[in-house]
């Protein structure tokens, strides 16, 4: 149980119990959830809510500001257990969490009965999701499952495929089935960062005859953002997504705006016509959890596509899970325990991609210039947990890691000239790696 202990300037103390799922407004006004009757505290001073497995504190534009561990709160800030908070420079508070998400995951008892029930239902719901998407998308079962894994794990995806492979339609359909707001941005060479994040405009109030700036939100303020052909816009505009992807907020001028949860970026790239494009730097590709390759459909699937898209269609996909249930699933992924056996295997796979490592296979040392970083191991485990949830399981196996390995690792491995000259792709290297690297056994303990 999380709680906040507030101490007023006169020494009086108040304690408030905090429940996940509720948003608490802290302030001086009588309608505040946590009322602090001190003049230095604004009417609605700050907001506190639980999201992505943590409690987040956000300053609501207060007059005297908010501090967390002596640092000003300029954006939504995750609170650690024992965090020291100061409201309006006069009111001290401490945040406590008897069962932080990290500790619960280690012990394996973080999931509640409601969480377990929801996970067990996901096996049936996953099939319903596939059936609803199949009303619009023919085939591509693996890609659909991988996109679902990324969303439930709270990551972002990079979708690569030839033109006309229904990448945009796939994203829009998944968003509808998962009850997510969807927006699409076509990236072009003249696209500016403010075209995505939003911009401030100067307004004149005819009543007071005063001028003020008002922020107009950009398309990034949504649940699912499709960044179409992200490699066709300059690096400055590509980088405008980084803060939103990592911090789930947007900073414009001196103001930071938190994005509504869930937030998911799916960027697309065409593997052809690379002249005049701006390839994503390796460091920026690393922020995408999955690299998803959309291949050509099978012959019978392509016949079905041509037949269905050249005549009137009446079927429309229906919502299967709510936005609140999706957020709960994202929280459950963080709570599911993972054995040391699975973690050791995931780390072993990642370290084997590095040619500098003495234990890496000879073909890695021959064909790889740079291997995957530590983030790859984190994403391997999260993706494995997400796959388990989709199948209605609360236990994770090395087989789940194997299923996630290719989309997690192939864009984090940089092949050298020897591999390019022999036509060996990073996907080929990952598949060979999975056959070479053995799972941990008794000798490893």
Coordinates of C-alpha atoms in Angstrom, one line a residue:
X1 CA 0.0 0.0 0.0
X2 CA 1.4 3.4 -1.0
X3 CA 0.9 6.4 1.2
X4 CA 2.0 10.1 1.6
X5 CA 2.9 11.7 4.9
X6 CA 2.4 15.5 4.8
X7 CA 3.9 17.8 7.4
X8 CA 2.6 21.4 7.6
X9 CA 4.7 24.4 8.6
X10 CA 3.3 24.4 12.1
X11 CA 4.4 20.8 12.7
X12 CA 1.0 19.1 12.2
X13 CA 1.1 15.8 10.1
X14 CA -1.4 14.1 7.9
X15 CA -1.2 10.7 6.2
X16 CA -3.0 9.8 3.0
X17 CA -3.4 6.2 1.7
X18 CA -3.0 6.0 -2.1
X19 CA -4.9 3.5 -4.3
X20 CA -3.8 2.6 -7.9
X21 CA -6.4 3.6 -10.5
X22 CA -7.3 6.9 -8.8
X23 CA -5.9 10.3 -9.6
X24 CA -5.2 12.6 -6.7
X25 CA -5.1 16.4 -7.0
X26 CA -3.0 18.0 -4.3
X27 CA -3.8 21.6 -3.4
X28 CA -5.4 24.3 -1.2
X29 CA -8.9 24.2 -2.8
X30 CA -11.7 22.4 -1.0
X31 CA -12.3 20.1 -4.0
X32 CA -8.7 18.8 -3.9
X33 CA -8.2 15.1 -3.2
X34 CA -5.4 15.8 -0.8
X35 CA -6.1 19.2 0.7
X36 CA -3.2 21.2 2.2
X37 CA -4.6 24.5 3.8
X38 CA -1.4 26.5 3.4
X39 CA -1.3 29.8 1.5
X40 CA 2.0 28.9 -0.2
X41 CA 0.3 25.9 -1.8
X42 CA -1.7 26.7 -5.0
X43 CA -5.4 25.8 -5.3
X44 CA -4.6 22.9 -7.5
X45 CA -0.9 22.5 -6.9
X46 CA 0.1 19.0 -8.2
X47 CA -1.4 15.7 -9.4
X48 CA -0.5 12.2 -8.3
X49 CA -1.4 9.0 -10.2
X50 CA -0.3 5.4 -10.7
X51 CA 0.8 4.5 -14.3
X52 CA 3.3 2.0 -15.9
X53 CA 4.0 0.4 -12.5
X54 CA 5.0 3.6 -10.7
X55 CA 3.5 6.5 -8.9
X56 CA 4.0 9.8 -10.9
X57 CA 3.9 13.3 -9.5
X58 CA 3.1 16.3 -11.8
X59 CA 3.2 20.0 -11.0
X60 CA 0.0 21.7 -12.2
X61 CA 1.6 25.1 -12.9
X62 CA 1.7 26.1 -9.3
X63 CA 2.9 29.5 -8.2
X64 CA 5.7 28.3 -5.9
X65 CA 6.7 25.1 -7.5
X66 CA 7.2 21.5 -6.3
X67 CA 10.5 19.7 -5.4
X68 CA 11.2 16.0 -5.4
X69 CA 14.5 15.0 -3.7
X70 CA 15.6 18.7 -4.0
X71 CA 15.0 18.8 -7.8
X72 CA 12.2 21.0 -9.3
X73 CA 9.4 19.1 -11.0
X74 CA 9.3 20.2 -14.6
X75 CA 7.7 17.1 -16.0
X76 CA 5.8 14.1 -14.6
X77 CA 8.3 12.5 -12.2
X78 CA 8.3 8.9 -11.0
X79 CA 8.5 8.7 -7.2
X80 CA 10.8 6.2 -5.5
X81 CA 9.9 4.8 -2.1
X82 CA 11.1 7.3 0.6
X83 CA 11.1 10.2 -1.8
X84 CA 11.1 13.7 -0.2
X85 CA 8.7 16.2 -1.6
X86 CA 8.2 19.9 -0.9
X87 CA 5.1 21.8 -2.0
X88 CA 5.2 25.6 -2.3
X89 CA 8.6 25.7 -0.5
X90 CA 6.8 25.3 2.8
X91 CA 5.0 22.0 3.0
X92 CA 7.2 18.9 3.4
X93 CA 5.9 15.4 2.4
X94 CA 7.3 11.9 2.1
X95 CA 6.2 9.2 -0.2
X96 CA 6.2 5.6 1.0
X97 CA 5.4 2.3 -0.9
X98 CA 5.3 -0.8 1.2
X99 CA 5.4 -3.0 -1.9
X100 CA 7.2 -1.3 -4.8
X101 CA 6.8 -2.9 -8.2
X102 CA 10.4 -4.0 -8.5
X103 CA 10.4 -5.8 -5.1
X104 CA 7.1 -7.5 -5.9
X105 CA 8.4 -8.8 -9.2
X106 CA 11.5 -10.3 -7.6
X107 CA 9.4 -12.1 -5.0
X108 CA 6.8 -13.2 -7.6
X109 CA 3.8 -12.1 -5.6
X110 CA 3.2 -8.8 -7.2
X111 CA 0.2 -9.8 -9.3
X112 CA -3.2 -9.6 -7.6
X113 CA -6.1 -12.0 -8.1
X114 CA -7.6 -9.6 -10.5
X115 CA -4.4 -9.5 -12.5
X116 CA -4.2 -13.3 -12.7
X117 CA -7.8 -13.5 -13.8
X118 CA -7.2 -11.0 -16.6
X119 CA -4.1 -12.8 -17.8
X120 CA -5.9 -16.2 -17.8
X121 CA -8.6 -14.6 -20.0
X122 CA -6.1 -13.3 -22.5
X123 CA -5.7 -16.6 -24.2
X124 CA -9.3 -16.4 -25.4
X125 CA -9.2 -12.6 -25.9
X126 CA -6.0 -12.9 -28.0
X127 CA -7.9 -15.2 -30.4
X128 CA -10.8 -12.7 -30.5
X129 CA -8.3 -9.9 -31.3
X130 CA -6.8 -11.9 -34.2
X131 CA -10.3 -12.7 -35.6
X132 CA -11.4 -9.1 -35.4
X133 CA -8.2 -7.9 -37.2
X134 CA -8.6 -10.7 -39.7
X135 CA -11.8 -9.0 -40.9
X136 CA -9.5 -6.3 -42.4
X137 CA -6.0 -7.8 -42.6
X138 CA -5.4 -11.1 -44.4
X139 CA -2.6 -13.2 -43.0
X140 CA 0.4 -11.5 -41.2
X141 CA -0.4 -13.5 -38.0
X142 CA 3.2 -13.3 -36.7
X143 CA 3.3 -9.5 -37.3
X144 CA 0.0 -9.0 -35.5
X145 CA 1.2 -11.0 -32.5
X146 CA 4.5 -9.1 -32.4
X147 CA 2.8 -5.7 -32.5
X148 CA 0.6 -6.9 -29.6
X149 CA 3.6 -8.0 -27.7
X150 CA 5.2 -4.5 -28.1
X151 CA 2.0 -2.7 -27.0
X152 CA 1.5 -4.9 -23.9
X153 CA 5.2 -4.6 -23.0
X154 CA 4.9 -0.7 -23.2
X155 CA 7.5 -0.4 -26.0
X156 CA 7.6 1.0 -29.6
X157 CA 7.9 -0.7 -32.9
X158 CA 9.7 -0.1 -36.2
X159 CA 7.8 -1.6 -39.1
X160 CA 9.7 -2.3 -42.3
X161 CA 8.2 -3.6 -45.5
X162 CA 7.6 -2.9 -49.2
X163 CA 4.9 -0.4 -50.3
X164 CA 1.4 -1.6 -50.4
X165 CA 1.8 -4.2 -47.6
X166 CA -1.1 -2.7 -45.5
X167 CA 1.1 -1.4 -42.8
X168 CA -1.0 1.7 -42.2
X169 CA -4.3 -0.3 -42.3
X170 CA -2.8 -2.8 -39.8
X171 CA -2.0 -0.1 -37.3
X172 CA -5.4 1.6 -37.6
X173 CA -7.2 -1.8 -37.2
X174 CA -5.2 -2.8 -34.1
X175 CA -5.9 0.6 -32.5
X176 CA -9.6 0.2 -33.1
X177 CA -9.7 -3.3 -31.6
X178 CA -7.7 -2.2 -28.6
X179 CA -9.8 0.9 -28.0
X180 CA -6.9 3.3 -28.7
X181 CA -7.0 6.7 -30.3
X182 CA -5.1 6.6 -33.6
X183 CA -3.3 9.3 -35.6
X184 CA -1.0 9.1 -38.6
X185 CA 1.8 11.5 -39.7
X186 CA 3.3 11.2 -43.1
X187 CA 7.0 12.1 -42.7
X188 CA 8.4 14.3 -45.5
X189 CA 11.6 16.3 -46.0
X190 CA 9.9 19.6 -45.1
X191 CA 8.2 18.3 -41.9
X192 CA 9.1 20.3 -38.8
X193 CA 9.3 19.1 -35.2
X194 CA 6.4 21.4 -34.2
X195 CA 4.2 19.7 -36.8
X196 CA 4.4 16.6 -34.6
X197 CA 4.6 18.0 -31.0
X198 CA 2.4 21.1 -31.4
X199 CA 3.1 24.8 -31.2
X200 CA 2.3 27.9 -29.2
X201 CA 0.2 30.6 -30.8
X202 CA -0.3 34.2 -29.7
X203 CA -3.9 35.0 -28.8
X204 CA -5.6 38.3 -28.1
X205 CA -8.3 38.5 -25.5
X206 CA -10.8 41.2 -26.7
X207 CA -12.2 41.5 -23.1
X208 CA -9.0 42.2 -21.2
X209 CA -7.1 43.5 -24.3
X210 CA -4.2 41.2 -23.2
X211 CA -2.1 38.8 -25.3
X212 CA -1.1 35.4 -24.2
X213 CA 0.3 32.2 -25.7
X214 CA -1.8 29.1 -26.1
X215 CA -0.4 25.6 -26.8
X216 CA -2.0 23.8 -29.7
X217 CA -1.4 20.1 -29.3
X218 CA 0.1 18.2 -32.2
X219 CA -0.8 14.7 -33.5
X220 CA 1.6 13.1 -31.0
X221 CA -1.0 13.6 -28.3
X222 CA -2.8 10.3 -29.0
X223 CA -2.6 6.6 -27.9
X224 CA -1.1 5.1 -31.1
X225 CA 1.0 7.3 -33.4
X226 CA 1.9 6.0 -36.9
X227 CA 5.1 7.7 -38.0
X228 CA 4.8 6.8 -41.7
X229 CA 8.1 6.6 -43.6
X230 CA 10.1 8.0 -40.7
X231 CA 13.4 7.8 -42.8
X232 CA 12.1 10.5 -45.2
X233 CA 12.4 13.4 -42.8
X234 CA 15.6 15.1 -41.4
X235 CA 17.1 14.0 -38.1
X236 CA 15.8 17.1 -36.3
X237 CA 12.2 16.0 -36.9
X238 CA 13.0 12.3 -36.2
X239 CA 14.5 13.4 -32.8
X240 CA 11.2 15.1 -31.9
X241 CA 9.8 11.7 -31.1
X242 CA 12.6 10.7 -28.7
X243 CA 11.4 12.5 -25.6
X244 CA 7.9 11.2 -26.1
X245 CA 9.0 7.6 -26.6
X246 CA 11.2 7.5 -23.6
X247 CA 9.6 9.9 -21.1
X248 CA 6.0 9.8 -22.3
X249 CA 5.9 13.6 -22.3
X250 CA 6.5 16.5 -24.7
X251 CA 8.4 19.7 -23.9
X252 CA 7.6 22.9 -25.9
X253 CA 9.3 26.1 -24.8
X254 CA 9.5 26.0 -21.0
X255 CA 6.4 23.8 -20.5
X256 CA 6.2 20.0 -20.3
X257 CA 3.0 18.2 -21.3
X258 CA 2.4 14.6 -20.2
X259 CA 1.0 12.2 -22.8
X260 CA -2.1 10.2 -22.1
X261 CA -1.5 6.5 -21.4
X262 CA -1.2 4.2 -23.2
X263 CA 1.2 5.8 -25.7
X264 CA 2.7 3.7 -28.6
X265 CA 4.8 4.8 -31.6
X266 CA 4.8 2.6 -34.7
X267 CA 7.2 3.9 -37.3
X268 CA 7.3 2.5 -40.8
X269 CA 10.2 2.4 -43.3
X270 CA 10.3 1.2 -47.0
X271 CA 13.5 -0.8 -47.7
X272 CA 13.7 0.6 -51.3
X273 CA 14.3 4.0 -52.7
X274 CA 17.0 5.0 -50.2
X275 CA 18.3 7.9 -52.2
X276 CA 17.6 11.2 -50.5
X277 CA 16.4 9.6 -47.3
X278 CA 17.7 10.0 -43.7
X279 CA 18.4 6.6 -42.2
X280 CA 17.7 6.4 -38.5
X281 CA 20.9 6.4 -36.5
X282 CA 21.7 3.2 -34.6
X283 CA 21.2 5.0 -31.2
X284 CA 17.7 6.0 -32.3
X285 CA 16.8 2.6 -33.7
X286 CA 17.8 1.1 -30.3
X287 CA 14.9 3.0 -28.7
X288 CA 12.5 0.8 -30.7
X289 CA 11.7 -2.4 -28.9
X290 CA 11.0 -4.4 -32.1
X291 CA 12.1 -4.3 -35.7
X292 CA 9.1 -5.9 -37.5
X293 CA 9.6 -7.1 -41.1
X294 CA 6.4 -7.3 -43.1
X295 CA 7.0 -9.9 -45.9
X296 CA 5.0 -10.6 -49.0
X297 CA 1.8 -12.6 -48.5
X298 CA 1.4 -16.2 -49.5
X299 CA -0.2 -16.9 -52.8
X300 CA -3.6 -17.9 -51.4
X301 CA -3.5 -14.9 -49.0
X302 CA -2.7 -12.5 -51.9
X303 CA -5.7 -13.9 -53.9
X304 CA -7.9 -13.2 -50.9
X305 CA -6.6 -9.7 -50.6
X306 CA -7.2 -8.9 -54.3
X307 CA -10.7 -10.3 -54.1
X308 CA -11.6 -8.5 -50.9
X309 CA -10.2 -5.1 -51.8
X310 CA -11.9 -4.9 -55.3
X311 CA -15.4 -5.2 -54.0
X312 CA -17.6 -3.7 -51.4
X313 CA -16.8 -4.7 -47.8
X314 CA -19.3 -4.4 -44.9
X315 CA -17.4 -6.0 -42.0
X316 CA -15.9 -3.7 -39.4
X317 CA -13.6 -4.8 -36.5
X318 CA -15.0 -4.5 -33.0
X319 CA -13.3 -3.5 -29.8
X320 CA -12.1 -6.5 -27.7
X321 CA -10.5 -4.9 -24.7
X322 CA -10.8 -1.5 -23.1
X323 CA -8.1 1.1 -22.7
X324 CA -8.2 0.5 -18.9
X325 CA -7.7 -3.2 -19.3
X326 CA -4.8 -2.6 -21.6
X327 CA -3.1 -0.4 -19.0
X328 CA -3.7 -3.1 -16.4
X329 CA -2.0 -5.6 -18.7
X330 CA 1.0 -3.3 -19.1
X331 CA 1.3 -3.2 -15.3
X332 CA 0.9 -7.0 -15.0
X333 CA 3.8 -7.5 -17.4
X334 CA 6.0 -5.7 -15.0
X335 CA 4.8 -7.8 -12.1
X336 CA 5.2 -11.2 -13.6
X337 CA 8.2 -13.0 -12.1
X338 CA 11.0 -14.2 -14.3
X339 CA 13.4 -17.0 -13.2
X340 CA 17.2 -16.5 -13.1
X341 CA 17.4 -19.2 -15.7
X342 CA 15.5 -17.2 -18.3
X343 CA 17.3 -13.9 -17.5
X344 CA 20.7 -15.7 -17.8
X345 CA 19.7 -17.1 -21.2
X346 CA 18.6 -13.6 -22.4
X347 CA 21.8 -12.0 -21.2
X348 CA 23.8 -14.8 -22.8
X349 CA 22.2 -14.2 -26.2
X350 CA 22.8 -10.5 -26.0
X351 CA 26.4 -10.8 -25.0
X352 CA 27.0 -13.4 -27.8
X353 CA 26.2 -10.7 -30.4
X354 CA 29.3 -8.7 -29.4
X355 CA 32.5 -9.6 -31.3
X356 CA 34.6 -8.2 -28.5
X357 CA 33.3 -10.8 -26.1
X358 CA 35.6 -13.8 -25.7
X359 CA 32.6 -16.2 -25.5
X360 CA 30.9 -15.0 -28.7
X361 CA 30.9 -17.5 -31.6
X362 CA 33.4 -17.3 -34.4
X363 CA 30.8 -16.3 -37.0
X364 CA 29.9 -13.3 -34.8
X365 CA 33.5 -12.2 -34.7
X366 CA 33.8 -12.6 -38.4
X367 CA 30.6 -10.9 -39.6
X368 CA 29.6 -8.4 -36.8
X369 CA 31.1 -4.9 -36.3
X370 CA 29.0 -3.9 -33.2
X371 CA 26.7 -6.0 -31.1
X372 CA 23.6 -5.3 -29.0
X373 CA 23.7 -3.2 -25.8
X374 CA 22.1 -3.8 -22.4
X375 CA 18.7 -2.5 -23.5
X376 CA 18.4 -5.5 -25.8
X377 CA 18.4 -7.8 -22.7
X378 CA 15.7 -5.7 -21.0
X379 CA 13.5 -5.8 -24.1
X380 CA 14.1 -9.6 -24.5
X381 CA 12.7 -10.2 -21.0
X382 CA 9.8 -7.8 -21.3
X383 CA 8.8 -9.2 -24.7
X384 CA 9.0 -12.7 -23.3
X385 CA 6.7 -11.7 -20.5
X386 CA 4.3 -10.0 -22.9
X387 CA 4.1 -13.2 -25.0
X388 CA 3.3 -15.2 -21.9
X389 CA 0.5 -12.8 -21.0
X390 CA -1.0 -13.0 -24.6
X391 CA -1.1 -16.8 -24.2
X392 CA -2.7 -16.6 -20.8
X393 CA 0.3 -17.6 -18.8
X394 CA 2.0 -16.0 -15.7
X395 CA 5.2 -18.0 -16.1
X396 CA 8.0 -17.2 -18.7
X397 CA 10.2 -19.7 -20.4
X398 CA 13.3 -19.6 -22.6
X399 CA 11.0 -20.4 -25.6
X400 CA 9.4 -17.0 -25.1
X401 CA 12.8 -15.4 -25.3
X402 CA 13.5 -17.3 -28.5
X403 CA 10.3 -16.0 -30.1
X404 CA 11.3 -12.4 -29.2
X405 CA 14.9 -12.7 -30.2
X406 CA 14.8 -11.9 -33.9
X407 CA 12.7 -8.7 -33.8
X408 CA 14.6 -7.5 -30.7
X409 CA 18.2 -8.1 -31.9
X410 CA 18.3 -7.7 -35.7
X411 CA 18.3 -3.9 -35.7
X412 CA 20.8 -3.8 -32.8
X413 CA 23.5 -5.8 -34.6
X414 CA 25.7 -3.9 -37.1
X415 CA 27.0 -6.3 -39.7
X416 CA 30.4 -5.6 -41.3
X417 CA 31.6 -5.6 -44.9
X418 CA 32.3 -9.3 -44.9
X419 CA 28.6 -10.1 -44.1
X420 CA 27.3 -7.6 -46.7
X421 CA 29.6 -9.0 -49.4
X422 CA 28.4 -12.5 -48.7
X423 CA 24.7 -11.5 -48.5
X424 CA 24.4 -12.4 -44.9
X425 CA 21.7 -10.3 -43.1
X426 CA 21.5 -9.6 -39.4
X427 CA 18.3 -11.7 -39.4
X428 CA 20.4 -14.6 -40.6
X429 CA 22.9 -14.0 -37.9
X430 CA 20.3 -14.0 -35.1
X431 CA 18.7 -17.2 -36.4
X432 CA 22.2 -18.8 -36.4
X433 CA 22.8 -17.5 -33.0
X434 CA 19.7 -19.1 -31.6
X435 CA 20.9 -22.5 -32.9
X436 CA 24.4 -22.0 -31.4
X437 CA 23.8 -20.5 -28.0
X438 CA 22.6 -23.2 -25.5
X439 CA 20.3 -22.6 -22.6
X440 CA 21.8 -22.5 -19.1
X441 CA 22.1 -25.9 -17.3
X442 CA 23.3 -27.2 -14.0
X443 CA 26.9 -26.3 -14.8
X444 CA 26.0 -22.6 -14.8
X445 CA 24.9 -22.6 -11.2

